[in-house]
Short mmCIF file of C-alpha atoms in Angstrom, two decimals:
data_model
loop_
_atom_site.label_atom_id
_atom_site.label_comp_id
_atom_site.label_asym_id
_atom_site.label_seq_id
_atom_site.Cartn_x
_atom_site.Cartn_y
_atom_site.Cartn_z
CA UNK A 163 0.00 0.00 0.00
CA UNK A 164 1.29 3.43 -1.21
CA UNK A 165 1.87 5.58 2.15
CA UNK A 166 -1.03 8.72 1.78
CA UNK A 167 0.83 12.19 1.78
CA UNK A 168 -1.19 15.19 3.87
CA UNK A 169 -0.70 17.92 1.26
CA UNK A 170 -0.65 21.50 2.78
CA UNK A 171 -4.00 23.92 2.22
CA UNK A 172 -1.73 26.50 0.63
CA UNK A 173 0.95 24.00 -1.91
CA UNK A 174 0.19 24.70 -5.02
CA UNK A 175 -2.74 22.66 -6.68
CA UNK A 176 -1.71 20.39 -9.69
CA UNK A 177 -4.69 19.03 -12.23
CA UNK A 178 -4.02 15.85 -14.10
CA UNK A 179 -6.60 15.06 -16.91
CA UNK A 180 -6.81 11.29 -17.84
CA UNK A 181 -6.04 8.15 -15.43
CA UNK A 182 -4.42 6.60 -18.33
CA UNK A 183 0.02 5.39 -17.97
CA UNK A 184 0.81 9.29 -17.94
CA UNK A 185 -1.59 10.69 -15.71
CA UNK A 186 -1.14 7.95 -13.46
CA UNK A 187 2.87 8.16 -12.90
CA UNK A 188 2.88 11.82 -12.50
CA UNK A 189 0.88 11.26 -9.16
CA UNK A 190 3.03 9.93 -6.84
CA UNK A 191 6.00 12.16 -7.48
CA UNK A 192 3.47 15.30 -7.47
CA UNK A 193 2.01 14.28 -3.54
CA UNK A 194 5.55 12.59 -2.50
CA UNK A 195 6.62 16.43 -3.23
CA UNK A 196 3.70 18.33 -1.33
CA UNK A 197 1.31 19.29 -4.00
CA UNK A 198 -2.20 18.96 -3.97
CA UNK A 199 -3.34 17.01 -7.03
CA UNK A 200 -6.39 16.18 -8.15
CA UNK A 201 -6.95 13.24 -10.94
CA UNK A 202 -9.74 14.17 -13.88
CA UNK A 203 -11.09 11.20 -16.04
CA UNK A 204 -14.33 10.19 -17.83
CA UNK A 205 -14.59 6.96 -16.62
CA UNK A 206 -14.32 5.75 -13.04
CA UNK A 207 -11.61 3.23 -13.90
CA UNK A 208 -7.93 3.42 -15.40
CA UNK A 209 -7.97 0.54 -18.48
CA UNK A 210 -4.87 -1.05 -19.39
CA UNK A 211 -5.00 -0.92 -23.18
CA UNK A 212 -2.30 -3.25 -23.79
CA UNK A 213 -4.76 -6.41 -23.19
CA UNK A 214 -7.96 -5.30 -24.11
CA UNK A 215 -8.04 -7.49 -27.27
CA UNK A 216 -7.99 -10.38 -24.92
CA UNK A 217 -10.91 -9.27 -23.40
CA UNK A 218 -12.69 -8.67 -27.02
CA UNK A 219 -11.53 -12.29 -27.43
CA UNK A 220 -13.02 -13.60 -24.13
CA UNK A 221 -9.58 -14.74 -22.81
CA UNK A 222 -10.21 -11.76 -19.90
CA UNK A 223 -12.79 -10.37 -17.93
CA UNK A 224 -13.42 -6.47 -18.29
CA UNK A 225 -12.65 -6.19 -14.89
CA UNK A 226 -8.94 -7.81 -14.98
CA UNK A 227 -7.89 -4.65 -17.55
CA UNK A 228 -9.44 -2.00 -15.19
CA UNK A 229 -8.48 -0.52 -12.06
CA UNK A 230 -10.64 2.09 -9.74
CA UNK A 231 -8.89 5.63 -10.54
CA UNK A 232 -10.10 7.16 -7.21
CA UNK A 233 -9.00 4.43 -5.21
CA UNK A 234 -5.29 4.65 -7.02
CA UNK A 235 -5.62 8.62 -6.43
CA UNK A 236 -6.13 8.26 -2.62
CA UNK A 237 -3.62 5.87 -1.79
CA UNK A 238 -1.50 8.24 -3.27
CA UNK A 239 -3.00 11.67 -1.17
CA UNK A 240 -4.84 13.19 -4.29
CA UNK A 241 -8.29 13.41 -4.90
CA UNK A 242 -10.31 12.23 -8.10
CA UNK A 243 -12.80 13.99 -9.82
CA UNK A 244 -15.48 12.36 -12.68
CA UNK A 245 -15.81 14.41 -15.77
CA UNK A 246 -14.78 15.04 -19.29
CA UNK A 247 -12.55 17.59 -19.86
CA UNK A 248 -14.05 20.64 -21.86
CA UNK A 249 -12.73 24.08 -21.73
CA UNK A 250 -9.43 25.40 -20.45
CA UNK A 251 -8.98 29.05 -19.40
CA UNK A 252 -5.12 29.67 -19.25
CA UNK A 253 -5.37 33.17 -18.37
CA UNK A 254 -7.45 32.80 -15.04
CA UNK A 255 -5.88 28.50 -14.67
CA UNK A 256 -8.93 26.90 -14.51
CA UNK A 257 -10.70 24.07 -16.34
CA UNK A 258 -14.43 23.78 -16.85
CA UNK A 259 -15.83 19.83 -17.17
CA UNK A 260 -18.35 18.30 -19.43
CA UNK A 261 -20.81 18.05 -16.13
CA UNK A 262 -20.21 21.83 -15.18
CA UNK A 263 -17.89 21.08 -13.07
CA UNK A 264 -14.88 23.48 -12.84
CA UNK A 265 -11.62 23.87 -11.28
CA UNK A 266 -8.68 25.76 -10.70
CA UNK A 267 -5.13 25.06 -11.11
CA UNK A 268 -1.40 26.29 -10.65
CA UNK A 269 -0.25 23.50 -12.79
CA UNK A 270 -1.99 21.52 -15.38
CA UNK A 271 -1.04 18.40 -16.88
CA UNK A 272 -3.33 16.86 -19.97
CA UNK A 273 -2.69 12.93 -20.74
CA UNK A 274 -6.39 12.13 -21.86
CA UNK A 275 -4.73 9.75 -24.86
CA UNK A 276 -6.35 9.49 -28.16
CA UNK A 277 -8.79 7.73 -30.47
CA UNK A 278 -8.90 6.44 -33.40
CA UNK A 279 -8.15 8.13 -36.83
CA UNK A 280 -9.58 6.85 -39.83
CA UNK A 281 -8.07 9.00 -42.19
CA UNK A 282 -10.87 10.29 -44.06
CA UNK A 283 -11.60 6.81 -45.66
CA UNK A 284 -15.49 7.15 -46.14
CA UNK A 285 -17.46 4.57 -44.12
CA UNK A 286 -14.50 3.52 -41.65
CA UNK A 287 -15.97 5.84 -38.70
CA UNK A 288 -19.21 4.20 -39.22
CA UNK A 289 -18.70 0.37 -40.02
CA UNK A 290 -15.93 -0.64 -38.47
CA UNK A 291 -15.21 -1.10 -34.25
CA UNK A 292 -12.25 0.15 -32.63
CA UNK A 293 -9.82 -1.30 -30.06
CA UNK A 294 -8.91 1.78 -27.55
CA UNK A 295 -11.48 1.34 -24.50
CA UNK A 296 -12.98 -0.90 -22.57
CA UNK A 297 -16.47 -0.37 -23.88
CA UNK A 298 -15.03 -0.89 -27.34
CA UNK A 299 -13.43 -4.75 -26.48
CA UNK A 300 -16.86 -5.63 -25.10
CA UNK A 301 -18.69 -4.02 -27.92
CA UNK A 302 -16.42 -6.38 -30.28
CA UNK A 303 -16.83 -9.21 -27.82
CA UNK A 304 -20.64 -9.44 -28.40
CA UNK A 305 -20.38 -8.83 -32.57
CA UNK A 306 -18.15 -12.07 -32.32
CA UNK A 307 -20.45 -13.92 -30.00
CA UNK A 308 -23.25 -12.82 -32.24
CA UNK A 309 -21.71 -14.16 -35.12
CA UNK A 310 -20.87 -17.51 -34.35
CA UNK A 311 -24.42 -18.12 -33.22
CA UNK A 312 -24.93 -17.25 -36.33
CA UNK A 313 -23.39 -20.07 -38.02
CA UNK A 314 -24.63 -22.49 -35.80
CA UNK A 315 -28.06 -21.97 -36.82
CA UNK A 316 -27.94 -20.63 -40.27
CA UNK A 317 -25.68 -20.90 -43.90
CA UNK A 318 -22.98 -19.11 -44.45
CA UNK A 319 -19.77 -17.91 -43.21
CA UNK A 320 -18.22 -15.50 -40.82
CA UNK A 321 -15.72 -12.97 -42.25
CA UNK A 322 -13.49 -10.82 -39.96
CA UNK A 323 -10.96 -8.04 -40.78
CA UNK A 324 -8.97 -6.78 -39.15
CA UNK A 325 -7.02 -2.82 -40.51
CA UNK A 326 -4.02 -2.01 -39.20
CA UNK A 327 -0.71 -4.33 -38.78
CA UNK A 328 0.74 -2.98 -36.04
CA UNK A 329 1.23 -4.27 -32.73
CA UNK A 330 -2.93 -4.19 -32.01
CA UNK A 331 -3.89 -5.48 -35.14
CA UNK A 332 -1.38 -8.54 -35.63
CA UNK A 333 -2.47 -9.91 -31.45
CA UNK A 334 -6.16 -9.33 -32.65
CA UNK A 335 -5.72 -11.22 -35.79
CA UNK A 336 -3.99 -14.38 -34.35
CA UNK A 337 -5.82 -14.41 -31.35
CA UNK A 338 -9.08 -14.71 -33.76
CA UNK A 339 -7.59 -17.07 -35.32
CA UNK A 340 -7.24 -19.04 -32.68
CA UNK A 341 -10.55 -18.64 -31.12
CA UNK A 342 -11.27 -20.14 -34.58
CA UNK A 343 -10.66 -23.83 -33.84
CA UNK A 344 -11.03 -23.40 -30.13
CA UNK A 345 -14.37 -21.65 -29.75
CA UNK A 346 -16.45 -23.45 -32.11
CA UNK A 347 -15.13 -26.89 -31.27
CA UNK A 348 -15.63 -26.23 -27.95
CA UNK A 349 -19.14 -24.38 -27.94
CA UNK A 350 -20.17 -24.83 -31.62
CA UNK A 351 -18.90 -28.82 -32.62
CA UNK A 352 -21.48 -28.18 -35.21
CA UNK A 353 -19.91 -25.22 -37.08
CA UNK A 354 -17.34 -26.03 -39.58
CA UNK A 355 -14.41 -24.03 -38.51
CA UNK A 356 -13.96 -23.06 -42.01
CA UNK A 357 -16.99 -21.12 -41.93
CA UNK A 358 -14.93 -18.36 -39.96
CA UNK A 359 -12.57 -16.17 -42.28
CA UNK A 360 -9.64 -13.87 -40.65
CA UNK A 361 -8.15 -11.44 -42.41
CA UNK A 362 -5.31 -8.79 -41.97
CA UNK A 363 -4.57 -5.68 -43.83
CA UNK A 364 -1.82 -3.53 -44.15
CA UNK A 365 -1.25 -0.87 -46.45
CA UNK A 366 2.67 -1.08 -45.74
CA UNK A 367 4.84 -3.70 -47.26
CA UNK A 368 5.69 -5.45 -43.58
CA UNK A 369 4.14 -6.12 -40.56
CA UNK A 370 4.74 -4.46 -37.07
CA UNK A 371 7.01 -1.31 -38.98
CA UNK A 372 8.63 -0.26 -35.83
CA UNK A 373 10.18 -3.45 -35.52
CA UNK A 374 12.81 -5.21 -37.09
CA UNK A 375 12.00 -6.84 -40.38
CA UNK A 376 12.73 -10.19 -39.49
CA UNK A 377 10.41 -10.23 -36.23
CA UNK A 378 7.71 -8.24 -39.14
CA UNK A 379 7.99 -11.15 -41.01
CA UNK A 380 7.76 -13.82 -38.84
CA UNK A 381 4.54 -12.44 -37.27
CA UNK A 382 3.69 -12.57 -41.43
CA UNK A 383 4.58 -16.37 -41.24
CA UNK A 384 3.03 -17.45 -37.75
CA UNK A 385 -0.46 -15.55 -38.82
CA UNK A 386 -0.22 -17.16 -42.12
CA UNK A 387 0.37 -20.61 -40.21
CA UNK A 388 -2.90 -19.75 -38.06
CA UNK A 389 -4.99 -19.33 -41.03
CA UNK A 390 -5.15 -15.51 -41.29
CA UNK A 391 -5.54 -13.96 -44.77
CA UNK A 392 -2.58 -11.31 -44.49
CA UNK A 393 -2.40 -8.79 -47.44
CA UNK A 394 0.15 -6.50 -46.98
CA UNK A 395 0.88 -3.17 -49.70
CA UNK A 396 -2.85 -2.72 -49.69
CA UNK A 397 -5.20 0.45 -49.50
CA UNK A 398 -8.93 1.03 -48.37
CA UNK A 399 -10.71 3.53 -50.23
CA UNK A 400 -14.33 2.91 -48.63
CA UNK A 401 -15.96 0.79 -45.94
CA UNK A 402 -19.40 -0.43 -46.39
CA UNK A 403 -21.56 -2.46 -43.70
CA UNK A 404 -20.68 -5.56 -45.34
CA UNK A 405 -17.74 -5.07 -47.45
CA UNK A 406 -14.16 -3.51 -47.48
CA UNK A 407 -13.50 -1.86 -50.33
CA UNK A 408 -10.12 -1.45 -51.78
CA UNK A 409 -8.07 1.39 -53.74
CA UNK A 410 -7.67 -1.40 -56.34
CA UNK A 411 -11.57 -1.43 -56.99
CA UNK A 412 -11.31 -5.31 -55.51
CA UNK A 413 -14.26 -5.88 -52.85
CA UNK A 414 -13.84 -8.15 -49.77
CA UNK A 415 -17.07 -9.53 -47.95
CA UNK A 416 -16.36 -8.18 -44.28
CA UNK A 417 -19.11 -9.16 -41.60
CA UNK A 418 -17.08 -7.57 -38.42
CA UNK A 419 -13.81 -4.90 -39.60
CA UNK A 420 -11.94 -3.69 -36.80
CA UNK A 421 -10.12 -0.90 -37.15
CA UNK A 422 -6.60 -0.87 -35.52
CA UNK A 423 -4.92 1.27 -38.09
CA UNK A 424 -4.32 4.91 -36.58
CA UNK A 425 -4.82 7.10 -33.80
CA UNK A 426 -5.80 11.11 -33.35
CA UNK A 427 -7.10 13.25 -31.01
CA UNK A 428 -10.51 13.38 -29.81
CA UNK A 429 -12.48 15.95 -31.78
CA UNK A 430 -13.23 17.70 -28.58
CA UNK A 431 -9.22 18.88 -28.34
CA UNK A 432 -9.99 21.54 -31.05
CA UNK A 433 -11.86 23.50 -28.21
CA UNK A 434 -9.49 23.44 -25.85
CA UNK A 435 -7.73 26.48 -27.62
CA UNK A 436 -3.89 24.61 -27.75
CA UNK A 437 -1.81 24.30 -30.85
CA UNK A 438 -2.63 21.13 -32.39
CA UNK A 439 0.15 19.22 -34.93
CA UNK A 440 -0.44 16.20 -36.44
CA UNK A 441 -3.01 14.13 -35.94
CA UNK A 442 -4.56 16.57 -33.69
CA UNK A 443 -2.30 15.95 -31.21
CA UNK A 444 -1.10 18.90 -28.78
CA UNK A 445 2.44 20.61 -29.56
CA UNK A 446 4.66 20.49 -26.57
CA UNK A 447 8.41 21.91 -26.12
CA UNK A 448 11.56 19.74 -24.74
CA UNK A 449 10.21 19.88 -21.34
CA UNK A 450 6.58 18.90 -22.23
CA UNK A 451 5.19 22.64 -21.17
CA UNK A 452 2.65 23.00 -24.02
CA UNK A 453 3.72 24.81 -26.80
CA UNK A 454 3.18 29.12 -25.61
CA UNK A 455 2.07 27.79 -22.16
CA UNK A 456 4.14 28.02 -18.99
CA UNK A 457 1.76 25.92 -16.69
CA UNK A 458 0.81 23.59 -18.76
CA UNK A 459 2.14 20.17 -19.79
CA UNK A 460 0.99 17.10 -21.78
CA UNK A 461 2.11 13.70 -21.57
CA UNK A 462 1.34 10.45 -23.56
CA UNK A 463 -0.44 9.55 -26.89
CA UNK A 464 -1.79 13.57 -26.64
CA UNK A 465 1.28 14.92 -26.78
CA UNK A 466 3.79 15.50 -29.69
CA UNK A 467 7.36 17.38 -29.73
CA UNK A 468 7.13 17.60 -33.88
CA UNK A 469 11.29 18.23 -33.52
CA UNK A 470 11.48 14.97 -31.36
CA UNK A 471 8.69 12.35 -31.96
CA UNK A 472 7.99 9.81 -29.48
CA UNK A 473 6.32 6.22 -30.47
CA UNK A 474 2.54 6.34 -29.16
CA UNK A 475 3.39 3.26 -26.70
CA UNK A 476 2.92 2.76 -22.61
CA UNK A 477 6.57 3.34 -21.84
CA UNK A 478 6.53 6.69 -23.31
CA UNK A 479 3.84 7.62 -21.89
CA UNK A 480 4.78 6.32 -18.03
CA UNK A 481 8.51 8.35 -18.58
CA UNK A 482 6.90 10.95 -19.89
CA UNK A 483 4.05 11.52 -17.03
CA UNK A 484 7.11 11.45 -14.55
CA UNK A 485 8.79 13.93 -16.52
CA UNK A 486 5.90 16.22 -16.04
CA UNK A 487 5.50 15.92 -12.63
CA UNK A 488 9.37 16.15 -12.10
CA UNK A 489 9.39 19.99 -14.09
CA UNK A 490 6.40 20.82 -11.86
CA UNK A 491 8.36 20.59 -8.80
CA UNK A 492 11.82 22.24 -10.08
CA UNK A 493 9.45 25.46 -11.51
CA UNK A 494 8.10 25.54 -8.07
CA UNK A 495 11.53 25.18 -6.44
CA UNK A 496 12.65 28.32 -9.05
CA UNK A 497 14.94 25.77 -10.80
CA UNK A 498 15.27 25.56 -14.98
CA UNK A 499 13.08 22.66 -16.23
CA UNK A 500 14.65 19.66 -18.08
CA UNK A 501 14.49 18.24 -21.48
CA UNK A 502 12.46 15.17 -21.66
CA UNK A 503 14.45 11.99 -23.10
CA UNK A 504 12.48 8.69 -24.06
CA UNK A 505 14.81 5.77 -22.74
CA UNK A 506 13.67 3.11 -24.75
CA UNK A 507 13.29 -0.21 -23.89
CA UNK A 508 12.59 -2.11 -26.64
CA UNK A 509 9.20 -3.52 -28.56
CA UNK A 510 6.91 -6.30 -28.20
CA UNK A 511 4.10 -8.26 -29.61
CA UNK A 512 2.26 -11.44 -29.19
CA UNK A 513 0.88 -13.15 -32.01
CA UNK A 514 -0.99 -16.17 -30.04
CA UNK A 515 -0.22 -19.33 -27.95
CA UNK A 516 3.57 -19.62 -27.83
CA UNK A 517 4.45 -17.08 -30.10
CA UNK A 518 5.68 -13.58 -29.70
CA UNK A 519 8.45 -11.12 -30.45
CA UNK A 520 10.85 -9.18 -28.69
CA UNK A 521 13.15 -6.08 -29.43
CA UNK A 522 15.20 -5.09 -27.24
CA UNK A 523 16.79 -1.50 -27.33
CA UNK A 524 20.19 0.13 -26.43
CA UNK A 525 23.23 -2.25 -26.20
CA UNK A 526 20.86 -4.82 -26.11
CA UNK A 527 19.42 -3.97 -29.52
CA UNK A 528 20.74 -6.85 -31.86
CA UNK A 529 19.30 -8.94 -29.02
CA UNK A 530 15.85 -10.25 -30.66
CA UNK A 531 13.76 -12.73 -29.75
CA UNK A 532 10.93 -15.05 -31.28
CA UNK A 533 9.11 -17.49 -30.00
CA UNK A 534 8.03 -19.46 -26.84
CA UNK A 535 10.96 -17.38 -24.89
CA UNK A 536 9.41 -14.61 -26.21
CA UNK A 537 6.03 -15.08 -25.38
CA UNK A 538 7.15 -15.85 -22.13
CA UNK A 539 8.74 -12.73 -21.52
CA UNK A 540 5.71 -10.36 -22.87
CA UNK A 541 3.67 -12.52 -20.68
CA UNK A 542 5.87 -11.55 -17.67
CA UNK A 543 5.84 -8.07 -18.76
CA UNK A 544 2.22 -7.40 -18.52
CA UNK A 545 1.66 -9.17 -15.44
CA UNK A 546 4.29 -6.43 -13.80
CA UNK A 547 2.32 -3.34 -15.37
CA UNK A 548 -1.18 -4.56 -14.65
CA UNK A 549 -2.59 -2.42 -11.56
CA UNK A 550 -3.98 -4.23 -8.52
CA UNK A 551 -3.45 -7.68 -6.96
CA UNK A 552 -6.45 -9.02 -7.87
CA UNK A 553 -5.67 -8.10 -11.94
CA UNK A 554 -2.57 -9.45 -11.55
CA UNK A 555 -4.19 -12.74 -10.36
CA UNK A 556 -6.95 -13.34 -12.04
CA UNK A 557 -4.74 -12.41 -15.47
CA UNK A 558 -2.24 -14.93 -14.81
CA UNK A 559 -5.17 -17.95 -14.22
CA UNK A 560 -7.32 -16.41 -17.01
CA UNK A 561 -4.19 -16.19 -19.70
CA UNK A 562 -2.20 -19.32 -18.31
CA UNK A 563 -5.83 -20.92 -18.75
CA UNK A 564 -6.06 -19.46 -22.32
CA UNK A 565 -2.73 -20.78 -23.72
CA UNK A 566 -1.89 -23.53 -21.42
CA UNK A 567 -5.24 -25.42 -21.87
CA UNK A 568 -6.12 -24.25 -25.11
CA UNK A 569 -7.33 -27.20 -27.43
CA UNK A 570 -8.94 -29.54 -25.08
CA UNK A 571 -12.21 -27.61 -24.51
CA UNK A 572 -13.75 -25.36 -22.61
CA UNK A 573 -13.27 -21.86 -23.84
CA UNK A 574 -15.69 -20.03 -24.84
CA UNK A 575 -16.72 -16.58 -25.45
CA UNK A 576 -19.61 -14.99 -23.91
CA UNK A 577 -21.04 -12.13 -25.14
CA UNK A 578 -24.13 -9.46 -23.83
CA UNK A 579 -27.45 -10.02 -24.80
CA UNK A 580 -27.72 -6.23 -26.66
CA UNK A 581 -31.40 -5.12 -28.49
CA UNK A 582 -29.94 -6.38 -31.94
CA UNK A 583 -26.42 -8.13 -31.14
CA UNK A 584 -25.33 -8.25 -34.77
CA UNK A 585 -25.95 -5.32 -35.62
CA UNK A 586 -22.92 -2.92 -37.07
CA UNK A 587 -22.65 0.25 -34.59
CA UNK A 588 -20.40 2.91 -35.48
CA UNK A 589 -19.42 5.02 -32.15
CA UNK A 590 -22.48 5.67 -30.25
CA UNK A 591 -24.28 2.94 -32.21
CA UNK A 592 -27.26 0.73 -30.27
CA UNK A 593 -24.76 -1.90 -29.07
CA UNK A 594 -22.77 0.47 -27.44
CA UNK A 595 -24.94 2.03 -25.14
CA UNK A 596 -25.40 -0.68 -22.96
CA UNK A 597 -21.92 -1.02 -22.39
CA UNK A 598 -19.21 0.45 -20.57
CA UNK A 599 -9.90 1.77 -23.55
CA UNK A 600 -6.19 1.38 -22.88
CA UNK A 601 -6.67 1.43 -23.30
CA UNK A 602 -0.30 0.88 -27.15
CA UNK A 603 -0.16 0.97 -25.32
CA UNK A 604 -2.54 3.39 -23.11
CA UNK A 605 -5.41 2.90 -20.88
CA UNK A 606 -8.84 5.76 -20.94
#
C-alpha cells in the first residue's frame, strides 16, 4: 500500500486530466513532493489498453484490464474527480468539465490519450469497431459472439478483418484465429471451422514497422500458419456495412472490420484552444510545457514534440508523465526545467499461444527474440504493469488458462445479450450504449 501524503491547504494545486500510464505516474512524485493534485477522467476506472483485445476475445474479464482511478488517487493523497474535460482558461488557470464542473489550477497536466483516426476513408468511422477502451473490447466481444451463433443456426460464413498491422492489429488477428478452432469446437462442434474467415490488412509492405523486419515477417509467417488472410501493400478507399473496399476497386465480404490502423485526437481537443500538430495531437516543447504555455504540460499519446517524436506506446507515456510531474516541482523550487528523453526499452508483440516477439533496445538492440521465450517474456511483462493484486491474479489464471489449456475444450466466449447483437454500430451505435480503452499501449 502506497503511504497517503497530507498535502498542505496552501501547496500549489496540480490538475491531471486522464487516469491513463501518464496521468497515473505523475501522481506519486506530485504528492511525494507536497502538492495537492487532483486526478480528472471520464470513466471511473484506469484501463490497461495493452490487453484489451484479450478481453474482445473472451480470454479476460473487463474487470482484470481496469483498475478504480479514485482508489489509485487516494492511496496516493490526491483526490479524483469524474468528468470530461471541456474548456481550459489559461489566463485565469482553470478548467471547466463536461458536467459543469470546474476547477482551478497552478499546474496543469493533460494525458487524456487518443482515439482512433480513420483517415478520411469514407465509411471507416461508421462500419468498423475500434480497439482503444474498454467499452469498445466488449462491444467487439458481443459482434463475435453474435456471429458464431450465427453459423450455428444458419448458412454461411463469418468474415473478420482486421485494418491495421501494427502491434494491435497482428495480437487481434492471431488471437481470432485461434478462437477459430477453439471456440467453435468447444461451444459450436457443429460449425465447420472453415466457416470463420480472418483477415489482416496492411497498407505497408511489412508487418509491425517499428520493428525489425525479421520479427515483421515472422509475425507474417506465424499468422499465415494460423490461417489468417494477411495482405500487406494494400489500400482502403471505402468501408461499407458488409464489405471492405479497396483502392484497387477489388471488394472483400467483411461481416465484423476492426479498425486498428491509426490514432488522433478526440475531436473535442480543437476546443481546448492549444496548438494542435499532427493528428490533432497537442504541440509540446523539450520539457513537455505545451507549446506558448508556462503551466501547462501534456504527456502520452496527446502529446507531440514535432522536432522529437515519441512512439505512441505505454513506456513513453509512463517516462513521460514522470517527466511532467518532475518539471512541476523544479518550476516551483525556481529551478530551470529539463528536457524530456524517451529511454527506450525495446518492442513487443504477441501473435498467439507460444508465439511472440521481442526487441530489445540500447546495447541490447541486436538482441531479438521469437518465440516461446518470447512469449514468455511479454507474458511476464504485462503481469508487472497490470494495476492491482487481484488483476494481476486473475490475469495470470485467465491467460495461463487461455494458452496452457487451449485445445482440449472449454473456452468459450460470452457475449451481452444487446437489443440487436449483430448489428454494425459505429461510435455511439445501439450496441454500445449498454456497455461500458487502454486502453499501445494506453489505458482511458
Amino acid at each position: 500500500m502506497a503511504r497517503r501524503h497530507q498535502a498542505d491547504p496552501d501547496a500549489p494545486h496540480v490538475v491531471i486530466c486522464g487516469a491513463g500510464f501518464g496521468g497515473l505516474s505523475a501522481i506519486k512524485r506530485l504528492t511525494r513532493a507536497g502538492m495537492r493534485v487532483t486526478l480528472v477522467d471520464g470513466h471511473l476506472y484506469s484501463t490497461f489498453q495493452p490487453l484489451l483485445y484479450q478481453v474482445a476475445t473472451a480470454g479476460l474479464n473487463p474487470g482484470d484490464v481496469a483498475y478504480p482511478a479514485g482508489g489509485f488517487a487516494g492511496r496516493h493523497g490526491a483526490i479524483f474527480r469524474r468528468g470530461e474535460l471541456a474548456a481550459i482558461d489559461p489566463a485565469s488557470r482553470r478548467i471547466k468539465l463536461g458536467n459543469g464542473l470546474e476547477l482551478g489550477y497552478d499546474y496543469l497536466i493533460l494525458a487524456t490519450g487518443v482515439s482512433a483516426s480513420h483517415y478520411g476513408i469514407d465509411g471507416a468511422a461508421e462500419h468498423t469497431l475500434g480497439l482503444y477502451t474498454r467499452r469498445d473490447a466488449i462491444v467487439l466481444r458481443n459482434h463475435l459472439m453474435a456471429g458464431f451463433e450465427r453459423l450455428s443456426v444458419g448458412d454461411g460464413d463469418l468474415a473478420v478483418t482486421v485494418v491495421g498491422g501494427g502491434a494491435t492489429g497482428v495480437e487481434l488477428a492471431g488471437t481470432l484465429a485461434e478462437l477459430r478452432r477453439t471456440v467453435l469446437r468447444a461451444t459450436f462442434p457443429d460449425v465447420d471451422p472453415s466457416r470463420v474467415h480472418v483477415r489482416l490488412i496492411e497498407m505497408a509492405p511489412a508487418l509491425l514497422g517499428p520493428f525489425h523486419p525479421e520479427l515483421g515477417e515472422y509475425a507474417r509467417v506465424q499468422l499465415v500458419k494460423r490461417g489468417v488472410e494477411v495482405r500487406l501493400n494494400t489500400r482502403i478507399a471505402e468501408v461499407t456495412a458488409e464489405h471492405v473496399m479497396l483502392a484497387d476497386g477489388e471488394k472483400l465480404h467483411s461481416d465484423i472490420t476492426v479498425w486498428a490502423a491509426g490514432v488522433a485526437a478526440a475531436e473535442a481537443v480543437a476546443g481546448w484552444g492549444l496548438p494542435q500538430g499532427k493528428g490533432g495531437r497537442i504541440v509540446i516543447g523539450p520539457d513537455l510545457r505545451v507549446q506558448g504555455q508556462d503551466r501547462i504540460f501534456a504527456a502520452g499519446d496527446i502529446a507531440v514534440n514535432p522536432d522529437d517524436p515519441t512512439p505512441q506506446l505505454a513506456q513513453p507515456a509512463l517516462q513521460m508523465g514522470r517527466h511532467a510531474a518532475a518539471q512541476i516541482v523544479r518550476l516551483q523550487r525556481q529551478l530551470p526545467t529539463e528536457p524530456f528523453a524517451y529511454h527506450d526499452k525495446g518492442l513487443m508483440a504477441t501473435i498467439g499461444r507460444r508465439s511472440a516477439v521481442v526487441q530489445l533496445a540500447g546495447r541490447l538492440r541486436w538482441l531479438r527474440l521469437r518465440g516461446t521465450l518470447a512469449w514468455l517474456a511479454w507474458f511476464a511483462l504485462h503481469l508487472v504493469y497490470l494495476l492491482g493484486g487481484r488483476n494481476r491474479v486473475s490475469t495470470l489464471v485467465n491467460l495461463g488458462f487461455r494458452y496452457v489449456a487451449w485445445g482440449h475444450g472449454g473456452a468459450v466466449i460470452v457475449g451481452d445479450e444487446p437489443g440487436d447483437p449483430g448489428g454494425r454500430p459505429g461510435p455511439g451505435g445501439p450496441a454500445a450504449g449498454h456497455l461500458s480503452t487502454m486502453d499501445r499501449s494506453r489505458p482511458q
